[in-house]
Amino acid sequence: MCGSYLLDRAILASLQKYAKEELTGETRDIKPSDWAPVILYHDTFCVQKMQWGFLGKSGLLINARAETALEKVTFKESLQKRRCLIPTRQFYEWDHDHQKISFRYQNGHLMYLAGFYDRQGHYIIITTKANQSVAPHHDRMPLILEPKELKMWFDDRYVEDLLKKKPPLVKAHKAYEQLSLFED
């Protein structure tokens, strides 16, 4: 599951050349139901602001499982026809002790989370089984696409394979970590 992610000024500045509207704002965590820029592809990359989450019968749906999204009536058409990328520098999960943990690339580079959107401009983040860098903290994580896979995500021929891919490793950082006073 992915419950929030970071949108910073540098991301907004790098996306501005692809957007029709002004992308302004402070560095902030994006939470379910927030509006944020997502990347689309229609012969060229473009950026559009959308709202995070589909309104479902039992509430707001913010994630879809990579393993079953193509089978679910709620998600199938959107995933097949309206894919997007969610840019971030880090995402957050809560571990079994309810501590917030941030995950990011060691080098701080931009991450691209796989997603899709509906006709009303609401998007979903796709999650997958956690890789070895996230698994000690949580059993799910966003499906992260690497730069060489970005255009592939918008090509129907590669979607099923990308939904099965293992995401790249990320670095975990807890906001509050117990430090030992004594070194062994």
Coordinates of N, CA and C in Angstrom, one line a residue, residues 22-152:
E22 N -0.1 26.4 -14.8 CA 1.0 26.7 -13.9 C 1.1 25.7 -12.8
L23 N 2.2 25.1 -12.5 CA 2.5 24.2 -11.5 C 3.2 24.9 -10.3
T24 N 2.5 25.3 -9.3 CA 3.1 26.0 -8.2 C 2.8 25.3 -6.9
G25 N 3.5 25.6 -5.9 CA 3.3 25.0 -4.6 C 4.5 24.8 -3.9
E26 N 4.3 24.5 -2.6 CA 5.4 24.2 -1.7 C 5.7 22.7 -1.7
T27 N 6.9 22.3 -1.2 CA 7.2 20.9 -0.9 C 6.2 20.4 0.1
R28 N 5.5 19.3 -0.2 CA 4.5 18.8 0.7 C 4.3 17.3 0.4
D29 N 3.7 16.7 1.4 CA 3.3 15.3 1.3 C 1.9 15.3 0.6
I30 N 1.8 14.4 -0.4 CA 0.5 14.2 -1.1 C -0.2 13.1 -0.4
K31 N -1.4 13.3 -0.1 CA -2.2 12.3 0.6 C -3.5 12.0 -0.2
P32 N -4.1 10.9 0.1 CA -5.3 10.5 -0.6 C -6.3 11.7 -0.7
S33 N -6.9 11.9 -1.8 CA -7.9 12.9 -2.2 C -7.2 14.3 -2.6
D34 N -5.9 14.4 -2.4 CA -5.2 15.6 -2.8 C -5.1 15.7 -4.3
W35 N -4.9 16.9 -4.9 CA -4.7 17.1 -6.3 C -3.2 17.2 -6.5
A36 N -2.7 16.6 -7.5 CA -1.2 16.6 -7.8 C -1.0 16.3 -9.3
P37 N 0.2 16.7 -9.8 CA 0.5 16.5 -11.2 C 0.8 15.0 -11.4
V38 N 0.3 14.5 -12.6 CA 0.7 13.2 -13.0 C 1.1 13.3 -14.5
I39 N 1.9 12.3 -14.9 CA 2.5 12.4 -16.3 C 1.7 11.4 -17.2
L40 N 1.3 12.0 -18.3 CA 0.6 11.2 -19.3 C 1.4 11.1 -20.6
Y41 N 1.0 10.3 -21.5 CA 1.8 10.2 -22.8 C 0.8 10.1 -23.9
H42 N 0.8 11.1 -24.8 CA 0.0 11.1 -26.0 C 0.9 11.6 -27.1
D43 N 1.6 10.8 -27.7 CA 2.7 11.1 -28.7 C 3.9 11.8 -28.1
T44 N 3.7 12.5 -27.0 CA 4.7 13.1 -26.2 C 4.3 13.2 -24.8
F45 N 5.2 13.4 -23.9 CA 4.8 13.5 -22.4 C 4.1 14.8 -22.2
C46 N 3.1 14.7 -21.3 CA 2.4 15.9 -20.9 C 2.0 15.7 -19.4
V47 N 1.7 16.8 -18.7 CA 1.4 16.8 -17.3 C 0.1 17.4 -17.1
Q48 N -0.7 16.7 -16.2 CA -2.0 17.2 -15.8 C -2.3 17.0 -14.4
K49 N -2.9 18.0 -13.7 CA -3.3 17.8 -12.3 C -4.5 16.9 -12.2
M50 N -4.4 15.9 -11.3 CA -5.6 15.0 -11.1 C -5.7 14.8 -9.6
Q51 N -6.8 14.2 -9.2 CA -7.1 13.9 -7.8 C -6.8 12.5 -7.5
W52 N -6.1 12.2 -6.3 CA -5.7 10.9 -6.0 C -6.9 10.1 -5.3
G53 N -7.3 9.1 -6.0 CA -8.3 8.2 -5.5 C -9.6 8.1 -6.3
F54 N -10.1 6.8 -6.4 CA -11.4 6.6 -7.1 C -12.4 6.4 -5.9
L55 N -13.6 7.0 -6.1 CA -14.6 6.8 -5.1 C -15.2 5.4 -5.3
G56 N -15.1 4.6 -4.4 CA -15.6 3.2 -4.4 C -16.8 3.1 -3.5
K57 N -17.4 1.9 -3.5 CA -18.6 1.7 -2.7 C -18.3 1.7 -1.2
S58 N -17.1 1.4 -0.9 CA -16.7 1.4 0.6 C -15.8 2.5 0.9
G59 N -15.7 3.5 0.1 CA -14.8 4.6 0.4 C -13.8 4.9 -0.8
L60 N -12.8 5.7 -0.5 CA -11.8 6.1 -1.4 C -10.8 5.0 -1.7
L61 N -10.6 4.6 -3.0 CA -9.7 3.6 -3.4 C -8.4 4.3 -3.9
I62 N -7.3 4.1 -3.3 CA -6.1 4.8 -3.6 C -5.0 4.0 -4.3
N63 N -5.1 2.7 -4.1 CA -4.1 1.7 -4.7 C -4.9 0.6 -5.4
A64 N -4.2 0.0 -6.3 CA -4.6 -1.2 -7.0 C -3.5 -2.2 -7.0
R65 N -3.8 -3.4 -6.8 CA -2.7 -4.5 -6.8 C -2.4 -4.8 -8.2
A66 N -1.1 -4.8 -8.5 CA -0.6 -5.1 -9.8 C -1.0 -6.5 -10.2
E67 N -1.1 -7.4 -9.3 CA -1.4 -8.8 -9.6 C -2.8 -9.0 -10.0
T68 N -3.8 -8.1 -9.6 CA -5.2 -8.3 -9.9 C -5.9 -7.2 -10.6
A69 N -5.2 -6.1 -10.8 CA -5.9 -4.9 -11.4 C -6.5 -5.1 -12.7
L70 N -5.9 -5.9 -13.6 CA -6.5 -6.1 -14.9 C -7.8 -7.0 -14.8
E71 N -8.0 -7.6 -13.7 CA -9.2 -8.5 -13.5 C -10.3 -7.8 -12.8
K72 N -10.0 -6.7 -12.1 CA -11.1 -6.0 -11.4 C -11.9 -5.1 -12.3
V73 N -13.2 -5.2 -12.2 CA -14.1 -4.4 -13.0 C -13.8 -2.9 -12.8
T74 N -13.6 -2.5 -11.5 CA -13.4 -1.1 -11.1 C -12.1 -0.5 -11.8
F75 N -11.1 -1.4 -12.1 CA -9.9 -0.8 -12.6 C -9.5 -1.2 -14.0
K76 N -10.1 -2.3 -14.5 CA -9.6 -2.9 -15.8 C -9.6 -1.9 -17.0
E77 N -10.7 -1.2 -17.2 CA -10.7 -0.3 -18.4 C -9.7 0.9 -18.2
S78 N -9.6 1.5 -17.1 CA -8.7 2.6 -16.8 C -7.3 2.1 -17.0
L79 N -6.9 1.0 -16.5 CA -5.6 0.5 -16.6 C -5.2 0.1 -18.1
Q80 N -6.2 -0.4 -18.8 CA -6.0 -0.7 -20.2 C -5.8 0.6 -21.1
K81 N -6.6 1.6 -20.8 CA -6.7 2.8 -21.7 C -6.1 4.1 -21.1
R82 N -5.9 4.2 -19.8 CA -5.5 5.5 -19.3 C -4.4 5.3 -18.2
R83 N -3.2 5.1 -18.6 CA -2.1 4.9 -17.7 C -1.4 6.2 -17.5
C84 N -0.8 6.3 -16.3 CA 0.0 7.5 -15.9 C 1.2 7.2 -15.1
L85 N 2.0 8.2 -14.9 CA 3.1 8.1 -14.0 C 3.0 9.1 -12.9
I86 N 3.3 8.7 -11.7 CA 3.3 9.7 -10.5 C 4.7 10.0 -10.1
P87 N 5.1 11.2 -10.3 CA 6.5 11.5 -10.0 C 6.7 11.9 -8.5
T88 N 7.7 11.4 -7.9 CA 8.0 11.7 -6.5 C 9.5 11.4 -6.2
R89 N 9.9 11.9 -5.1 CA 11.3 11.7 -4.6 C 11.3 10.6 -3.5
Q90 N 10.1 10.4 -2.9 CA 10.0 9.4 -1.9 C 8.6 9.1 -1.6
F91 N 8.3 7.9 -1.1 CA 7.0 7.5 -0.7 C 7.1 7.0 0.8
Y92 N 5.9 6.9 1.4 CA 5.9 6.5 2.8 C 5.0 5.3 3.0
E93 N 5.5 4.5 4.0 CA 4.7 3.4 4.5 C 4.7 3.4 6.0
W94 N 3.8 2.7 6.6 CA 3.8 2.6 8.1 C 4.1 1.2 8.4
D95 N 5.1 1.0 9.3 CA 5.5 -0.4 9.6 C 4.5 -1.0 10.6
H96 N 4.9 -2.2 11.1 CA 4.0 -2.9 12.0 C 3.9 -2.3 13.4
D97 N 4.8 -1.4 13.7 CA 4.7 -0.6 15.0 C 4.1 0.8 14.7
H98 N 3.5 1.0 13.6 CA 2.8 2.2 13.2 C 3.8 3.4 13.1
Q99 N 5.0 3.1 12.8 CA 6.0 4.2 12.6 C 6.1 4.5 11.1
K100 N 6.1 5.8 10.8 CA 6.2 6.3 9.4 C 7.6 6.1 8.9
I101 N 7.8 5.4 7.7 CA 9.1 5.2 7.1 C 9.1 5.8 5.7
S102 N 10.1 6.5 5.4 CA 10.2 7.1 4.0 C 11.1 6.2 3.2
F103 N 10.8 6.0 2.0 CA 11.6 5.2 1.0 C 12.0 6.1 -0.1
R104 N 13.3 6.0 -0.5 CA 13.8 6.8 -1.6 C 15.0 6.1 -2.2
Y105 N 15.4 6.6 -3.4 CA 16.6 6.1 -4.0 C 17.8 6.6 -3.1
Q106 N 18.8 5.9 -3.0 CA 20.0 6.3 -2.3 C 20.6 7.6 -2.8
N107 N 20.5 7.8 -4.2 CA 21.1 9.0 -4.8 C 20.1 10.2 -4.8
G108 N 18.9 10.0 -4.3 CA 17.9 11.0 -4.3 C 17.2 11.3 -5.6
H109 N 17.4 10.5 -6.6 CA 16.8 10.7 -7.9 C 15.3 10.6 -7.9
L110 N 14.7 11.1 -8.9 CA 13.2 11.1 -9.0 C 12.8 9.6 -9.2
M111 N 11.6 9.3 -8.6 CA 11.0 8.0 -8.8 C 9.7 8.2 -9.6
Y112 N 9.4 7.2 -10.4 CA 8.1 7.2 -11.2 C 7.3 6.1 -10.8
L113 N 6.1 6.3 -10.1 CA 5.2 5.3 -9.7 C 4.2 5.0 -10.8
A114 N 4.0 3.7 -11.1 CA 3.0 3.4 -12.1 C 1.6 3.6 -11.6
G115 N 0.7 4.1 -12.5 CA -0.6 4.4 -12.1 C -1.6 4.4 -13.3
F116 N -2.8 4.7 -13.0 CA -3.8 4.9 -14.1 C -4.9 5.8 -13.5
Y117 N -5.7 6.3 -14.5 CA -6.7 7.3 -14.1 C -8.0 7.0 -14.7
D118 N -9.1 7.6 -14.2 CA -10.4 7.4 -14.8 C -10.8 8.6 -15.6
R119 N -12.0 8.6 -16.2 CA -12.4 9.7 -17.1 C -12.7 11.0 -16.4
Q120 N -12.9 10.9 -15.0 CA -13.2 12.1 -14.2 C -11.9 12.8 -13.7
G121 N -10.7 12.2 -14.0 CA -9.5 12.8 -13.6 C -9.0 12.4 -12.2
H122 N -9.3 11.2 -11.8 CA -8.9 10.6 -10.5 C -7.9 9.5 -10.8
Y123 N -6.8 9.5 -10.1 CA -5.8 8.5 -10.3 C -5.6 7.5 -9.2
I124 N -4.9 6.4 -9.5 CA -4.7 5.3 -8.6 C -3.2 5.0 -8.7
I125 N -2.5 4.6 -7.6 CA -1.2 4.1 -7.6 C -1.2 2.6 -7.6
I126 N -0.4 2.0 -8.4 CA -0.4 0.5 -8.5 C 0.7 0.1 -7.5
T127 N 0.3 -1.0 -6.7 CA 1.2 -1.5 -5.7 C 1.6 -3.0 -6.1
T128 N 2.6 -3.4 -5.5 CA 3.1 -4.8 -5.8 C 3.7 -5.4 -4.5
K129 N 4.1 -6.6 -4.6 CA 4.7 -7.2 -3.4 C 6.0 -6.5 -3.1
A130 N 6.3 -6.3 -1.9 CA 7.5 -5.5 -1.5 C 8.7 -6.3 -1.8
N131 N 9.7 -5.5 -2.3 CA 11.0 -6.1 -2.6 C 11.8 -6.2 -1.3
Q132 N 13.1 -6.7 -1.4 CA 13.8 -6.9 -0.1 C 14.2 -5.6 0.6
S133 N 14.1 -4.5 0.0 CA 14.4 -3.2 0.7 C 13.2 -2.7 1.5
V134 N 12.0 -3.1 1.1 CA 10.8 -2.6 1.8 C 10.2 -3.7 2.7
A135 N 10.3 -5.0 2.3 CA 9.7 -6.1 3.0 C 9.9 -6.2 4.5
P136 N 11.1 -5.8 5.1 CA 11.2 -5.8 6.5 C 10.3 -4.8 7.2
H137 N 9.7 -3.9 6.5 CA 8.9 -2.8 7.1 C 7.4 -3.0 6.7
H138 N 7.1 -3.4 5.5 CA 5.8 -3.5 4.9 C 5.7 -4.6 3.8
D139 N 4.5 -5.2 3.6 CA 4.4 -6.2 2.6 C 4.1 -5.8 1.2
R140 N 3.7 -4.5 1.1 CA 3.4 -3.9 -0.2 C 4.2 -2.7 -0.5
M141 N 4.4 -2.3 -1.7 CA 5.0 -1.1 -2.1 C 4.5 -0.6 -3.5
P142 N 4.7 0.7 -3.8 CA 4.3 1.1 -5.2 C 5.2 0.4 -6.3
L143 N 4.6 0.2 -7.4 CA 5.3 -0.3 -8.6 C 6.1 0.9 -9.1
I144 N 7.4 0.8 -9.0 CA 8.3 1.9 -9.4 C 8.9 1.5 -10.8
L145 N 8.7 2.4 -11.7 CA 9.3 2.2 -13.1 C 10.6 3.0 -13.2
E146 N 11.5 2.4 -13.9 CA 12.8 3.0 -14.1 C 12.8 3.8 -15.4
P147 N 13.7 4.8 -15.6 CA 13.6 5.7 -16.7 C 13.5 5.0 -18.1
K148 N 14.1 3.9 -18.3 CA 14.1 3.2 -19.5 C 12.7 2.5 -19.8
E149 N 11.9 2.4 -18.7 CA 10.5 1.8 -18.8 C 9.4 2.8 -18.9
L150 N 9.7 4.1 -18.9 CA 8.6 5.1 -18.8 C 7.7 5.1 -20.1
K151 N 8.3 5.1 -21.3 CA 7.5 5.1 -22.5 C 6.9 3.7 -22.7
M152 N 7.6 2.7 -22.2 CA 7.0 1.3 -22.3 C 5.7 1.2 -21.5

